[in-house]
C-alpha positions as a printed NumPy array, in Angstrom:
array([[-14.38 ,  17.419,  20.651],
       [-13.447,  15.002,  17.875],
       [-11.989,  11.763,  19.222],
       [ -8.708,  10.338,  17.963],
       [ -8.696,   6.583,  17.364],
       [ -5.261,   5.233,  16.486],
       [ -5.027,   2.368,  14.008],
       [ -2.25 ,  -0.002,  15.127],
       [ -2.069,  -2.1  ,  11.934],
       [  1.386,  -0.726,  11.111],
       [  2.687,  -1.825,  14.507],
       [  1.569,  -5.345,  13.635],
       [  3.251,  -5.07 ,  10.214],
       [  6.552,  -4.241,  11.878],
       [  6.148,  -7.091,  14.361],
       [  5.32 ,  -9.594,  11.647],
       [  8.35 ,  -8.623,   9.573],
       [ 10.638, -10.414,  12.051],
       [  8.334, -13.247,  13.02 ],
       [  8.421, -12.527,  16.756],
       [  6.358, -10.414,  19.121],
       [  8.27 ,  -7.125,  19.093],
       [  6.919,  -4.538,  19.018],
       [  4.07 ,  -6.005,  21.028],
       [  0.759,  -4.754,  19.62 ],
       [ -1.085,  -4.987,  22.926],
       [  1.556,  -3.003,  24.815],
       [  1.738,  -0.33 ,  22.136],
       [ -2.056,   0.024,  22.185],
       [ -2.001,   0.441,  25.958],
       [  0.767,   3.026,  25.654],
       [ -1.16 ,   4.936,  22.977],
       [ -4.161,   5.103,  25.301],
       [ -1.934,   6.349,  28.128],
       [ -0.634,   9.076,  25.792],
       [ -4.196,  10.365,  25.441],
       [ -5.781,   8.683,  22.428],
       [ -9.521,   8.101,  22.845],
       [ -9.655,   4.885,  20.853],
       [ -7.81 ,   1.988,  19.261],
       [ -8.636,   0.804,  15.726],
       [ -7.638,  -2.415,  13.989],
       [ -8.401,  -3.661,  10.491],
       [ -7.717,  -7.391,  10.171],
       [ -7.554,  -8.85 ,   6.666],
       [ -8.275, -12.489,   5.811],
       [ -4.579, -13.215,   5.178],
       [ -3.633, -11.658,   8.579],
       [ -0.699,  -9.869,   6.952],
       [ -0.626,  -7.294,   9.736],
       [ -3.26 ,  -7.5  ,  12.491],
       [ -4.077, -11.117,  13.313],
       [ -7.468, -12.264,  14.477],
       [ -5.905, -13.291,  17.785],
       [ -4.737,  -9.692,  18.25 ],
       [ -8.371,  -8.617,  18.268],
       [ -9.165, -10.99 ,  21.138],
       [ -6.034,  -9.929,  23.039],
       [ -6.781,  -6.225,  22.604],
       [-10.342,  -6.641,  23.831],
       [ -8.927,  -7.606,  27.231],
       [ -6.919,  -4.406,  27.654],
       [ -8.438,  -1.547,  25.634],
       [-10.12 ,   0.83 ,  28.071],
       [-11.132,   3.517,  25.564],
       [-13.173,   2.858,  22.423],
       [-12.303,  -0.296,  20.482],
       [-13.073,  -0.061,  16.758],
       [-12.732,  -3.071,  14.449],
       [-12.82 ,  -2.382,  10.708],
       [-13.256,  -4.872,   7.909],
       [-15.278,  -6.626,   5.269],
       [-18.061,  -8.621,   6.984],
       [-17.095, -12.049,   5.664],
       [-18.173, -14.951,   7.926],
       [-14.854, -15.155,   9.83 ],
       [-14.93 , -11.41 ,  10.497],
       [-18.554, -11.55 ,  11.602],
       [-17.861, -14.393,  14.02 ],
       [-14.943, -12.522,  15.567],
       [-16.77 ,  -9.21 ,  16.   ],
       [-19.876, -10.82 ,  17.474],
       [-17.717, -12.712,  19.97 ],
       [-15.575,  -9.714,  20.992],
       [-18.298,  -7.054,  20.981],
       [-16.092,  -3.998,  20.403],
       [-17.414,  -0.501,  20.914],
       [-17.77 ,  -0.06 ,  17.177],
       [-17.545,  -2.077,  13.983],
       [-16.75 ,  -0.193,  10.779],
       [-17.863,  -2.027,   7.647],
       [-15.392,  -1.691,   4.758],
       [-15.897,  -3.337,   1.337],
       [-12.294,  -4.537,   0.947],
       [-11.352,  -6.894,  -1.829],
       [ -9.38 ,  -9.87 ,  -0.493],
       [ -6.193,  -8.672,  -2.199],
       [ -6.579,  -4.956,  -1.413],
       [ -3.404,  -3.328,  -0.105],
       [ -5.501,  -0.713,   1.665],
       [ -9.102,   0.469,   1.589],
       [ -9.812,   2.191,  -1.721],
       [-13.578,   2.744,  -1.919],
       [-16.664,   3.1  ,   0.195],
       [-19.819,   0.982,   0.098],
       [-22.41 ,   1.124,  -2.621],
       [-25.184,   1.322,  -0.059],
       [-27.884,   1.157,  -2.733],
       [-26.744,  -2.073,  -4.387],
       [-25.878,  -3.699,  -1.057],
       [-28.809,  -2.291,   0.92 ],
       [-30.342,  -5.618,   1.971],
       [-26.974,  -7.165,   2.84 ],
       [-25.957,  -4.212,   5.012],
       [-29.312,  -4.153,   6.803],
       [-28.947,  -7.826,   7.687],
       [-25.363,  -7.473,   8.899],
       [-26.02 ,  -4.305,  10.882],
       [-29.048,  -5.851,  12.578],
       [-26.86 ,  -8.701,  13.853],
       [-24.265,  -6.326,  15.259],
       [-26.79 ,  -4.033,  16.896],
       [-28.498,  -6.967,  18.621],
       [-25.154,  -7.443,  20.4  ],
       [-24.976,  -3.771,  21.35 ],
       [-22.211,  -2.926,  18.876],
       [-22.227,   0.541,  17.334],
       [-22.068,   0.33 ,  13.543],
       [-20.403,   2.566,  10.98 ],
       [-20.3  ,   2.334,   7.167],
       [-17.194,   3.381,   5.215],
       [-18.533,   5.604,   2.45 ],
       [-17.722,   8.14 ,  -0.267],
       [-19.123,  11.678,  -0.446],
       [-22.12 ,  10.771,  -2.568],
       [-25.419,  12.117,  -1.286],
       [-27.485,   9.222,  -2.668],
       [-25.219,   6.678,  -0.978],
       [-25.342,   8.569,   2.309],
       [-29.135,   8.701,   2.127],
       [-29.184,   4.957,   1.494],
       [-26.804,   4.398,   4.41 ],
       [-29.318,   6.047,   6.713],
       [-31.909,   3.388,   5.868],
       [-29.633,   0.451,   6.794],
       [-29.87 ,   1.036,  10.53 ],
       [-26.242,   2.161,  10.806],
       [-25.341,   4.526,  13.625],
       [-22.588,   6.343,  11.771],
       [-20.769,   6.728,   8.482],
       [-17.007,   6.979,   8.065],
       [-16.124,   9.385,   5.279],
       [-13.377,   8.056,   2.994],
       [-10.895,  10.935,   2.936],
       [ -8.203,   9.939,   0.423],
       [ -9.391,  12.417,  -2.219],
       [ -9.368,  15.253,   0.318],
       [ -5.847,  14.388,   1.458],
       [ -4.528,  14.138,  -2.107],
       [ -6.035,  17.449,  -3.192],
       [ -5.097,  19.279,   0.016],
       [ -1.446,  18.317,  -0.564],
       [ -1.723,  19.967,  -4.004],
       [ -3.018,  23.168,  -2.415],
       [ -6.662,  22.64 ,  -3.353],
       [ -8.565,  23.559,  -0.218],
       [-11.884,  23.42 ,  -2.078],
       [-11.55 ,  19.646,  -1.862],
       [-13.082,  19.938,   1.602],
       [-16.445,  21.076,   0.221],
       [-17.94 ,  17.625,  -0.562],
       [-17.029,  16.494,   2.955],
       [-18.66 ,  19.531,   4.55 ],
       [-21.84 ,  18.91 ,   2.546],
       [-21.794,  15.196,   3.337],
       [-21.46 ,  15.884,   7.053],
       [-24.38 ,  18.285,   7.012],
       [-26.536,  15.765,   5.156],
       [-25.548,  12.935,   7.487],
       [-26.462,  15.052,  10.496],
       [-29.881,  15.796,   8.981],
       [-30.391,  12.06 ,   8.49 ],
       [-29.448,  11.244,  12.075],
       [-26.099,   9.663,  11.273],
       [-22.947,  10.239,  13.315],
       [-19.824,  11.199,  11.383],
       [-16.41 ,   9.551,  11.48 ],
       [-13.589,   9.966,   8.961],
       [-10.414,   8.252,   7.914],
       [ -7.794,   7.445,   5.266],
       [ -4.63 ,   9.489,   4.599],
       [ -5.425,  12.06 ,   7.267],
       [ -2.192,  13.46 ,   8.69 ],
       [ -0.721,  16.2  ,  10.857],
       [ -0.594,  18.408,   7.76 ],
       [ -4.277,  18.172,   6.837],
       [ -6.191,  17.139,   9.965],
       [ -6.841,  20.549,  11.504],
       [ -8.309,  22.06 ,   8.33 ],
       [-10.472,  18.984,   7.908],
       [-11.787,  19.118,  11.476],
       [-12.435,  22.864,  11.234],
       [-14.587,  22.421,   8.135],
       [-16.467,  19.175,   8.767],
       [-19.285,  19.858,  11.247],
       [-20.206,  17.352,  13.939],
       [-17.107,  15.212,  13.339],
       [-17.166,  12.616,  16.115],
       [-14.065,  10.532,  15.422],
       [-11.07 ,  10.189,  13.128],
       [ -9.198,   6.918,  12.664],
       [ -5.539,   7.426,  11.759],
       [ -2.817,   4.826,  11.375],
       [ -0.297,   4.971,   8.538],
       [  0.474,   8.683,   8.748],
       [  0.513,   8.78 ,  12.553],
       [  2.919,   5.854,  12.885],
       [  5.126,   7.222,  10.09 ],
       [  5.243,  10.677,  11.676],
       [  6.136,   9.048,  14.983],
       [  9.396,   7.752,  13.499],
       [ 10.585,  11.348,  13.445],
       [  8.67 ,  12.964,  16.27 ],
       [  7.94 ,  10.174,  18.774],
       [  4.67 ,   8.347,  19.371],
       [  3.562,  10.158,  22.524],
       [  4.349,  13.529,  20.989],
       [  2.476,  12.776,  17.765],
       [ -0.651,  11.517,  19.569],
       [ -0.787,  14.809,  21.453],
       [ -0.09 ,  16.835,  18.316],
       [ -3.171,  15.269,  16.722],
       [ -5.25 ,  15.901,  19.826],
       [ -4.17 ,  19.565,  19.822],
       [ -5.094,  20.018,  16.179],
       [ -8.47 ,  18.351,  16.693],
       [ -9.237,  20.589,  19.678],
       [ -8.124,  23.841,  18.01 ],
       [-11.032,  24.137,  15.598]])
């Protein structure tokens, strides 16, 4: 069954807006695990506008499911991940001023860099994943970096699905099949929601994990966090 990893960045955004420690990111992460999520994801940025680097160290002490840290492997990020040793590191080519992730890696241009970075992480026993678009050449190049998995960037699917275009799933189905042939595990994330997650999971073979934050936290404002976590789990298990 596909695992649900909940991104708690938005919890940190809410906390930071008042300058205190409420809601407490660590407590919310623990609660999310108790509600049934199989993982916790964070994506710290250099300016620490939501998740702070200290949050990563604090969460490491309490997360009992899979701990996934996403980000651009700048030196500060590398140092943190190598010290914490999360279950998984997801490499994302964020610009410093990016509001949110908006593109996957060019695994051809950055082949040598990714190989070097991934080697360091794997020496510490950290599973590695590369955030990537549905481009067969880039996926083939990703397989030569030593990465364990790819994370398919799903914004285009989510946008088109909302417009009624279910054919938008086709590049993701093909990418998953190719990745499986190449020995890569398959994760996915970005703009996945209660509306589009089940169709995605039904049509993307061998989907190991989805990472969902913005939509899940937003939906929880109406439906409640525990309820929404279980609604996602139901949709992921109904394929």
